[in-house]
Tab-separated table of C-alpha atoms in Angstrom:
chain	number	residue	atom	x	y	z
M	24	MET	CA	104.696	126.539	142.130
M	25	LYS	CA	102.239	128.459	144.623
M	26	ALA	CA	101.558	130.865	141.176
M	27	PHE	CA	100.567	128.045	139.621
M	28	LEU	CA	98.269	126.050	141.836
M	29	LEU	CA	96.867	129.624	142.107
M	30	THR	CA	96.214	130.126	138.146
M	31	ILE	CA	94.477	126.817	138.691
M	32	LEU	CA	92.138	127.491	141.650
M	33	VAL	CA	91.274	130.773	139.887
M	34	CYS	CA	90.457	128.644	136.966
M	35	CYS	CA	88.352	126.099	138.011
M	36	SER	CA	86.400	128.841	140.693
M	37	HIS	CA	84.790	129.871	136.918
M	38	TYR	CA	83.434	126.162	137.081
M	39	VAL	CA	81.946	126.136	140.724
M	40	THR	CA	78.550	125.792	141.291
M	41	ALA	CA	77.117	129.404	142.515
M	42	GLN	CA	75.338	129.325	146.134
M	43	LYS	CA	71.690	129.242	145.553
M	44	PRO	CA	70.676	132.229	147.863
M	45	ASP	CA	67.250	131.701	150.319
M	46	LEU	CA	64.773	133.754	148.130
M	47	LYS	CA	61.508	133.347	150.718
M	48	LYS	CA	62.059	136.984	152.095
M	49	ASP	CA	62.400	138.330	148.171
M	50	TYR	CA	59.362	136.863	146.811
M	51	LYS	CA	57.316	138.145	149.973
M	52	LYS	CA	58.509	141.720	149.674
M	53	VAL	CA	58.036	142.106	145.944
M	54	GLU	CA	54.629	140.281	145.619
M	55	ASN	CA	52.690	143.231	146.558
M	56	LYS	CA	54.368	145.579	144.069
M	57	VAL	CA	53.700	143.010	141.398
M	58	ILE	CA	50.358	143.360	141.686
M	59	GLU	CA	50.657	147.237	142.076
M	60	TRP	CA	52.004	147.204	138.628
M	61	ARG	CA	49.915	144.664	136.824
M	62	ARG	CA	46.942	146.712	138.183
M	63	HIS	CA	49.058	149.869	136.707
M	64	PHE	CA	49.435	148.456	133.392
M	65	HIS	CA	46.233	147.535	133.330
M	66	GLU	CA	44.521	150.827	133.879
M	67	ASN	CA	46.633	152.443	131.230
M	68	PRO	CA	47.059	149.969	128.303
M	69	GLU	CA	48.657	151.305	125.073
M	70	LEU	CA	48.119	149.406	121.588
M	71	SER	CA	50.790	147.749	119.267
M	72	ASN	CA	54.113	149.780	118.666
M	73	ARG	CA	52.338	152.802	120.801
M	74	GLU	CA	54.027	151.611	124.206
M	75	PHE	CA	55.408	154.901	125.351
M	76	LYS	CA	54.683	155.312	128.408
M	77	THR	CA	54.704	151.871	129.286
M	78	ALA	CA	57.959	151.632	128.215
M	79	GLU	CA	59.005	154.229	130.469
M	80	LYS	CA	57.905	152.767	133.663
M	81	ILE	CA	59.471	149.360	133.062
M	82	ALA	CA	62.974	151.248	132.006
M	83	ALA	CA	62.669	153.492	135.206
M	84	HIS	CA	62.443	150.380	137.302
M	85	LEU	CA	65.431	148.460	135.560
M	86	GLN	CA	67.665	151.425	135.810
M	87	ARG	CA	66.694	152.260	139.509
M	88	LEU	CA	68.249	148.034	140.150
M	89	GLY	CA	71.114	149.117	138.194
M	90	LEU	CA	70.576	147.500	135.405
M	91	GLU	CA	72.691	148.153	131.693
M	92	LEU	CA	69.493	149.809	129.807
M	93	GLN	CA	68.628	149.206	125.867
M	94	GLN	CA	65.542	151.742	125.178
M	95	GLY	CA	63.647	152.127	121.864
M	96	VAL	CA	64.267	148.168	121.001
M	97	ALA	CA	61.811	147.386	117.982
M	98	HIS	CA	60.144	150.864	118.777
M	99	THR	CA	59.454	150.793	122.401
M	100	GLY	CA	60.988	147.851	123.881
M	101	VAL	CA	63.225	147.921	126.407
M	102	VAL	CA	66.156	145.257	127.414
M	103	GLY	CA	67.699	145.429	131.012
M	104	ILE	CA	70.939	143.241	130.965
M	105	LEU	CA	71.873	141.755	134.511
M	106	LYS	CA	75.633	140.256	134.829
M	107	GLY	CA	76.374	137.725	137.446
M	108	ASN	CA	79.479	138.303	139.388
M	109	MET	CA	80.645	135.005	137.669
M	110	PRO	CA	81.159	134.136	134.223
M	111	GLY	CA	78.526	131.722	132.450
M	112	LYS	CA	75.691	131.167	129.412
M	113	VAL	CA	73.408	134.240	128.730
M	114	ILE	CA	69.148	133.818	129.528
M	115	ALA	CA	66.769	135.571	128.345
M	116	LEU	CA	63.365	135.826	129.504
M	117	ARG	CA	60.622	137.758	127.986
M	118	ALA	CA	57.664	139.835	128.172
M	119	ASP	CA	54.938	141.409	126.131
M	120	MET	CA	53.675	144.790	126.539
M	121	ASP	CA	50.734	146.112	123.820
M	122	ALA	CA	47.544	146.170	125.053
M	123	LEU	CA	44.516	145.310	122.499
M	124	PRO	CA	41.463	147.271	120.894
M	125	VAL	CA	38.676	145.786	123.048
M	126	THR	CA	36.562	148.188	125.334
M	127	GLU	CA	36.630	146.829	128.976
M	128	ARG	CA	32.956	145.402	130.671
M	129	ASN	CA	33.696	144.740	134.281
M	130	ASP	CA	33.613	146.474	138.056
M	131	LEU	CA	37.130	146.640	138.546
M	132	PRO	CA	38.286	149.570	140.407
M	133	PHE	CA	41.654	149.567	138.462
M	134	LYS	CA	39.544	148.954	135.262
M	135	SER	CA	41.038	150.570	131.902
M	136	THR	CA	38.572	153.889	130.407
M	137	VAL	CA	41.222	154.229	128.184
M	138	THR	CA	40.195	155.166	124.158
M	139	SER	CA	42.779	155.028	120.870
M	140	THR	CA	42.222	155.302	117.453
M	141	PHE	CA	42.659	152.052	116.016
M	142	LEU	CA	42.539	151.537	111.947
M	143	GLY	CA	40.849	154.515	111.616
M	144	GLN	CA	37.838	153.689	114.259
M	145	GLU	CA	37.535	155.069	117.732
M	146	VAL	CA	38.208	151.868	120.382
M	147	GLY	CA	38.542	151.346	124.015
M	148	VAL	CA	41.838	149.832	124.638
M	149	MET	CA	42.422	146.806	127.337
M	150	HIS	CA	44.774	144.215	128.361
M	151	ALA	CA	42.607	141.484	127.617
M	152	CYS	CA	45.299	138.702	126.960
M	153	GLY	CA	47.159	139.395	130.356
M	154	HIS	CA	50.498	141.715	128.994
M	155	ASP	CA	49.758	143.516	132.085
M	156	ALA	CA	50.674	140.312	134.107
M	157	HIS	CA	53.450	139.269	132.631
M	158	MET	CA	55.156	142.825	132.364
M	159	ALA	CA	54.934	143.075	136.030
M	160	ILE	CA	56.379	139.439	136.642
M	161	LEU	CA	59.234	139.886	134.466
M	162	MET	CA	59.713	143.378	136.700
M	163	GLY	CA	59.720	141.342	139.800
M	164	VAL	CA	62.271	138.672	139.154
M	165	ALA	CA	64.422	141.754	137.795
M	166	GLU	CA	63.971	142.876	141.433
M	167	VAL	CA	65.034	139.720	142.728
M	168	LEU	CA	67.765	138.855	140.950
M	169	SER	CA	69.630	141.994	140.885
M	170	LYS	CA	69.916	141.772	144.945
M	171	HIS	CA	71.519	138.295	143.835
M	172	LYS	CA	74.454	139.003	141.769
M	173	ASP	CA	76.845	136.868	143.597
M	174	ALA	CA	74.535	133.998	142.901
M	175	ILE	CA	74.733	134.174	139.199
M	176	ARG	CA	76.727	132.542	136.717
M	177	GLY	CA	76.184	134.105	133.944
M	178	THR	CA	73.699	136.844	132.494
M	179	VAL	CA	70.287	137.204	132.590
M	180	LYS	CA	68.724	139.244	129.962
M	181	PHE	CA	64.892	140.602	130.280
M	182	ILE	CA	63.226	141.763	126.840
M	183	PHE	CA	60.244	144.324	127.063
M	184	GLN	CA	58.648	142.810	123.991
M	185	PRO	CA	56.225	145.882	121.931
M	186	ALA	CA	53.110	144.635	119.511
M	187	GLU	CA	53.029	140.894	120.411
M	188	GLU	CA	50.095	141.367	119.197
M	189	GLY	CA	51.009	142.375	115.718
M	190	PRO	CA	52.457	145.637	114.372
M	191	PRO	CA	49.938	148.167	112.813
M	192	PRO	CA	49.689	147.962	108.698
M	193	GLY	CA	52.440	149.511	107.357
M	194	GLU	CA	54.839	148.891	110.418
M	195	GLU	CA	57.186	146.189	111.408
M	196	GLY	CA	57.370	145.587	114.975
M	197	GLY	CA	56.939	142.477	117.716
M	198	ALA	CA	59.524	139.604	118.376
M	199	LEU	CA	60.249	139.669	114.501
M	200	LEU	CA	62.144	143.340	114.750
M	201	MET	CA	63.983	142.556	117.962
M	202	VAL	CA	65.158	139.819	116.334
M	203	LYS	CA	66.149	141.602	113.353
M	204	GLU	CA	67.820	144.482	115.405
M	205	GLY	CA	69.960	141.999	117.639
M	206	VAL	CA	67.874	141.620	120.590
M	207	LEU	CA	69.750	138.315	121.658
M	208	LYS	CA	72.881	139.436	120.346
M	209	ASN	CA	75.625	141.468	122.330
M	210	PRO	CA	75.815	139.222	124.062
M	211	ASP	CA	74.799	136.099	122.603
M	212	VAL	CA	71.744	134.208	124.239
M	213	ASN	CA	71.971	130.769	124.986
M	214	ALA	CA	68.009	129.734	125.759
M	215	ILE	CA	64.943	131.963	125.777
M	216	PHE	CA	62.077	131.726	128.363
M	217	GLY	CA	58.485	133.099	128.907
M	218	LEU	CA	55.194	132.313	130.126
M	219	HIS	CA	51.857	133.242	129.504
M	220	ILE	CA	49.061	133.757	132.003
M	221	ASN	CA	45.867	132.091	131.188
M	222	SER	CA	42.089	132.775	132.408
M	223	GLY	CA	41.023	129.141	132.142
M	224	ILE	CA	43.843	127.178	134.267
M	225	PRO	CA	43.451	127.780	137.668
M	226	THR	CA	46.237	129.638	139.921
M	227	GLY	CA	49.058	127.659	141.309
M	228	VAL	CA	48.640	125.612	138.367
M	229	LEU	CA	51.484	125.614	135.737
M	230	LYS	CA	50.993	123.645	132.001
M	231	TYR	CA	53.408	122.795	129.230
M	232	LYS	CA	54.006	121.254	126.407
M	233	SER	CA	57.685	119.872	125.069
M	234	GLY	CA	57.574	120.546	120.668
M	235	GLY	CA	54.810	122.546	119.218
M	236	THR	CA	52.420	123.867	121.412
M	237	MET	CA	50.942	127.047	119.732
M	238	ALA	CA	50.473	127.175	116.189
M	239	ALA	CA	51.591	128.366	113.143
M	240	VAL	CA	49.585	131.693	111.700
M	241	GLN	CA	48.719	132.337	108.679
M	242	ARG	CA	46.380	135.293	107.363
M	243	PHE	CA	44.979	134.684	103.866
M	244	VAL	CA	42.694	137.258	101.518
M	245	ILE	CA	40.701	135.449	98.414
M	246	SER	CA	39.725	138.423	95.700
M	247	VAL	CA	36.884	136.438	93.932
M	248	LYS	CA	35.588	138.174	90.121
M	249	GLY	CA	32.265	137.357	89.003
M	250	LYS	CA	29.980	139.101	86.203
M	251	GLN	CA	27.656	141.748	87.783
M	252	THR	CA	23.938	141.370	87.205
M	253	HIS	CA	20.443	141.541	88.060
M	254	GLY	CA	19.175	139.515	91.184
M	255	SER	CA	16.347	138.462	89.092
M	256	LYS	CA	18.459	137.003	86.304
M	257	PRO	CA	21.511	135.451	87.866
M	258	TRP	CA	21.849	133.176	84.445
M	259	LYS	CA	23.197	136.386	83.073
M	260	GLY	CA	25.988	136.766	85.434
M	261	ILE	CA	28.547	134.904	87.391
M	262	ASP	CA	27.819	134.908	91.257
M	263	PRO	CA	30.738	135.758	93.372
M	264	ILE	CA	29.016	134.878	96.639
M	265	LEU	CA	27.955	131.518	95.650
M	266	ILE	CA	31.670	130.814	94.443
M	267	SER	CA	32.955	132.095	97.539
M	268	ALA	CA	30.370	129.658	99.193
M	269	LYS	CA	31.855	126.869	97.299
M	270	ILE	CA	35.564	127.880	98.075
M	271	ILE	CA	34.841	127.959	101.595
M	272	ASP	CA	33.293	124.141	101.874
M	273	GLY	CA	36.003	122.872	99.561
M	274	LEU	CA	39.005	124.565	101.851
M	275	GLN	CA	37.310	122.586	104.562
M	276	THR	CA	37.775	119.348	103.053
M	277	ILE	CA	41.223	119.840	103.063
M	278	ILE	CA	40.971	119.645	106.971
M	279	SER	CA	38.971	117.141	107.019
M	280	ARG	CA	39.975	114.748	103.904
M	281	GLU	CA	43.443	115.655	102.842
M	282	THR	CA	45.118	116.691	106.368
M	283	ASP	CA	46.680	113.452	108.997
M	284	LEU	CA	44.979	115.126	112.066
M	285	THR	CA	46.325	112.668	113.850
M	286	LYS	CA	49.563	114.243	113.713
M	287	GLU	CA	48.224	117.898	115.037
M	288	ALA	CA	46.004	119.591	115.233
M	289	ALA	CA	45.259	122.452	111.693
M	290	VAL	CA	42.507	124.801	111.415
M	291	ILE	CA	41.238	127.221	108.419
M	292	SER	CA	38.727	130.165	109.241
M	293	VAL	CA	37.308	132.236	107.224
M	294	GLY	CA	36.799	135.195	109.252
M	295	LYS	CA	35.595	137.880	107.006
M	296	ILE	CA	33.716	137.729	103.655
M	297	THR	CA	32.900	141.302	101.790
M	298	SER	CA	30.307	141.096	98.968
M	299	GLY	CA	27.435	143.313	97.089
M	300	VAL	CA	25.424	146.854	98.162
M	301	ARG	CA	21.974	145.846	97.487
M	302	PHE	CA	19.376	142.898	97.851
M	303	ASN	CA	18.700	142.437	94.347
M	304	ILE	CA	22.128	143.301	92.928
M	305	ILE	CA	24.217	140.002	92.356
M	306	PRO	CA	27.518	142.114	92.400
M	307	GLU	CA	31.052	141.471	90.166
M	308	GLN	CA	33.326	141.269	93.420
M	309	ALA	CA	33.689	139.225	97.021
M	310	GLU	CA	36.429	139.409	99.372
M	311	MET	CA	37.192	136.378	101.888
M	312	ILE	CA	39.687	137.454	104.765
M	313	GLY	CA	40.613	134.541	106.788
M	314	THR	CA	43.536	132.240	109.316
M	315	ILE	CA	45.457	129.073	108.586
M	316	ARG	CA	46.606	127.548	112.036
M	317	THR	CA	49.084	124.635	111.904
M	318	LEU	CA	51.457	123.193	114.575
M	319	ASP	CA	53.677	121.236	111.912
M	320	TYR	CA	55.597	122.884	108.617
M	321	ASP	CA	54.661	119.902	106.314
M	322	MET	CA	51.352	119.813	107.083
M	323	GLN	CA	51.912	123.501	106.901
M	324	LYS	CA	53.279	123.424	103.554
M	325	LEU	CA	50.581	120.853	102.369
M	326	ILE	CA	47.585	122.958	103.315
M	327	THR	CA	48.761	126.240	101.618
M	328	ASN	CA	49.747	124.659	98.458
M	329	ARG	CA	46.070	122.929	97.834
M	330	MET	CA	44.615	126.280	99.258
M	331	LYS	CA	46.793	127.643	96.156
M	332	GLU	CA	45.816	125.335	93.885
M	333	MET	CA	41.554	124.646	94.953
M	334	VAL	CA	40.999	128.187	94.945
M	335	PRO	CA	41.333	129.575	91.564
M	336	ALA	CA	40.253	125.967	90.269
M	337	ILE	CA	36.597	126.631	92.095
M	338	ALA	CA	36.536	129.817	90.684
M	339	LYS	CA	36.979	128.830	87.162
M	340	ALA	CA	34.458	125.842	87.697
M	341	TYR	CA	32.046	128.001	87.850
M	342	GLY	CA	32.787	130.502	85.004
M	343	GLY	CA	34.753	132.965	87.417
M	344	ALA	CA	37.943	133.460	88.698
M	345	ALA	CA	39.636	133.917	91.771
M	346	GLU	CA	43.288	134.647	93.503
M	347	ILE	CA	44.872	134.069	97.209
M	348	GLU	CA	47.184	135.876	98.860
M	349	ILE	CA	49.008	133.950	102.229
M	350	LYS	CA	50.900	135.890	104.740
M	351	SER	CA	53.181	134.416	107.955
M	352	ASN	CA	52.107	136.140	111.204
M	353	THR	CA	53.626	134.152	113.430
M	354	ASP	CA	55.879	130.865	113.298
M	355	ILE	CA	55.441	127.545	115.234
M	356	THR	CA	55.552	128.050	118.992
M	357	TYR	CA	58.365	125.475	119.370
M	358	ASN	CA	59.609	124.536	122.829
M	359	ASP	CA	62.809	122.499	123.045
M	360	PRO	CA	62.532	118.451	123.971
M	361	GLU	CA	65.651	119.033	125.618
M	362	LEU	CA	65.460	122.489	127.103
M	363	VAL	CA	62.199	121.474	128.691
M	364	ALA	CA	63.093	118.118	129.992
M	365	LYS	CA	66.362	119.921	131.229
M	366	MET	CA	64.267	122.619	133.309
M	367	LEU	CA	60.883	120.662	133.772
M	368	PRO	CA	62.111	119.970	137.522
M	369	THR	CA	62.686	123.212	138.553
M	370	LEU	CA	59.116	124.126	137.696
M	371	GLN	CA	57.972	120.914	139.517
M	372	LYS	CA	60.358	121.994	142.808
M	373	VAL	CA	58.377	125.913	142.673
M	374	ALA	CA	54.716	124.439	142.029
M	375	GLY	CA	54.780	120.861	143.479
M	376	ASN	CA	54.535	117.876	140.764
M	377	ALA	CA	50.617	117.856	140.467
M	378	ASN	CA	50.441	121.380	139.589
M	379	VAL	CA	52.872	121.005	136.678
M	380	GLN	CA	50.660	119.552	133.980
M	381	ILE	CA	51.082	118.571	130.495
M	382	ARG	CA	48.384	120.582	127.948
M	383	ASN	CA	47.460	120.006	124.747
M	384	ALA	CA	48.782	122.260	122.130
M	385	ASP	CA	46.904	125.426	121.469
M	386	THR	CA	46.038	126.537	117.934
M	387	GLY	CA	46.587	130.281	119.002
M	388	GLY	CA	49.168	132.041	118.103
M	389	GLU	CA	52.730	133.896	119.708
M	390	ASP	CA	55.104	135.432	118.093
M	391	PHE	CA	57.959	134.150	120.861
M	392	SER	CA	57.966	131.572	117.851
M	393	TYR	CA	60.815	134.319	116.522
M	394	PHE	CA	62.924	134.073	119.202
M	395	GLN	CA	62.582	130.341	119.105
M	396	ASN	CA	63.986	129.896	115.963
M	397	GLU	CA	67.058	131.866	117.319
M	398	VAL	CA	67.583	129.694	120.249
M	399	PRO	CA	66.257	126.763	122.198
M	400	GLY	CA	62.909	128.257	123.661
M	401	PHE	CA	60.686	127.126	126.202
M	402	PHE	CA	56.960	128.994	126.764
M	403	PHE	CA	55.012	127.654	129.542
M	404	PHE	CA	51.580	129.065	130.699
M	405	LEU	CA	50.161	130.027	134.412
M	406	GLY	CA	47.333	129.818	136.050
M	407	GLY	CA	44.939	132.556	136.418
M	408	MET	CA	41.882	131.820	137.281
M	409	THR	CA	40.112	131.704	141.046
M	410	PRO	CA	40.047	127.953	141.740
M	411	GLY	CA	36.390	126.832	142.041
M	412	THR	CA	35.579	129.359	139.584
M	413	LEU	CA	31.822	128.152	137.533
M	414	GLU	CA	33.388	130.391	134.301
M	415	SER	CA	36.429	131.806	133.193
M	416	PHE	CA	36.098	134.842	130.406
M	417	PRO	CA	38.574	133.752	127.455
M	418	HIS	CA	41.396	135.981	126.196
M	419	HIS	CA	40.424	138.795	123.571
M	420	THR	CA	37.137	140.014	125.159
M	421	PRO	CA	35.367	142.716	127.167
M	422	ASP	CA	34.964	140.327	130.501
M	423	PHE	CA	38.483	138.501	130.763
M	424	SER	CA	39.960	138.740	134.201
M	425	ILE	CA	42.845	137.582	136.347
M	426	ASP	CA	43.347	136.522	140.057
M	427	ASP	CA	46.790	138.283	140.893
M	428	SER	CA	47.285	135.814	143.554
M	429	GLY	CA	48.592	133.876	141.146
M	430	LEU	CA	51.331	136.625	139.424
M	431	LEU	CA	53.631	135.440	142.377
M	432	LEU	CA	53.855	131.793	141.307
M	433	GLY	CA	55.278	133.264	137.912
M	434	VAL	CA	57.544	135.528	139.036
M	435	ARG	CA	59.533	132.202	141.551
M	436	ALA	CA	59.231	129.861	138.360
M	437	LEU	CA	61.268	132.277	136.107
M	438	THR	CA	63.655	133.126	138.973
M	439	GLU	CA	64.220	129.664	139.842
M	440	MET	CA	64.505	128.778	136.061
M	441	SER	CA	67.335	131.487	135.569
M	442	LEU	CA	69.576	130.005	138.198
M	443	ASP	CA	68.971	126.816	137.573
M	444	TYR	CA	69.623	127.114	133.861
M	445	LEU	CA	72.686	129.598	134.746
M	446	ASN	CA	74.376	127.051	137.240
M	447	GLN	CA	74.008	123.855	134.874
M	448	GLU	CA	77.403	122.920	133.692
M	449	LYS	CA	76.334	122.325	130.262
């Protein structure tokens, strides 16, 4: 009888709510470290799929904490696994690692002076999107949680992902390759969280949106063929530049006249057009490259189908020919509504109700979406702008900057979300 009761107690203990630790001292101890790590990464940026030294620093930190380590995932990715003292679910936390081919323009003492080669050109390299902050925050979360394995009911996977900005041409990379290589398996992940610091949101504020929060990103290339002639006698040729202009105009009618924008936002933008070599020659060919942004897959299907119909038809109407190729860069960053509802109280507890705010959908893209295609995910935004600042510089620009005082809130949010999620019975 005693043996039977002991068995029951042991089995039931697996379902006892873990005692949540007081983490205030841990947060205080780690804040300066997080700032120091962020500034190190900022001063030493590396481009997509080339994050070798970045990965070494992260791996060394996780190893010191006693985490199980996986290196070389999707080329340079690092994964740390922290197993709690009690069995339970598996949560993944993700930070991106790569910098951008941008030459920094400011007077920060930790300003990047790194240069590299990108698409055959010598370029400056800069963390112009905040990935340096994301890595530092996740390293901080790992340090705090590693001290409290007795409070973790389950497992935490720390995913440091390369090439969020996209791998170099001809290479695989990013979240898609990590998923392909099984980063969400062994142990199988139940849910994944991620954040993105934002230079336009005041420090201390968290913003989120349930459902589609960032757009699917597609890249298109349109090749137009005309007939070359002297610029003084356009009637003897077929002008691919004129046809390109008509195509651009036509594509915008898909958005303004055929897409239900009351449902979700959608964008078609031509970012580059190349044609001709001389002022008095109408060339034979033109090429356009651009992007499509959608937050709904039915809308995406409508837009891409109409583009494929419209482009050759417009070219034919003007005596030329045109082909279009469309490729996907990221899927829709979709926040699972049930997961958002479960975790919202945690964010409100950490930041205060007034500082957790709903945001509109963003037509920027995030390859975090590929993780969310596999498991429920929640991706939110962390304030990085000094309150009262009159001007904040956009991401992906030479003047981009963030306020380091906002980093600790990111550490607290991901730490508390992890503990609360793992401590829920369902």
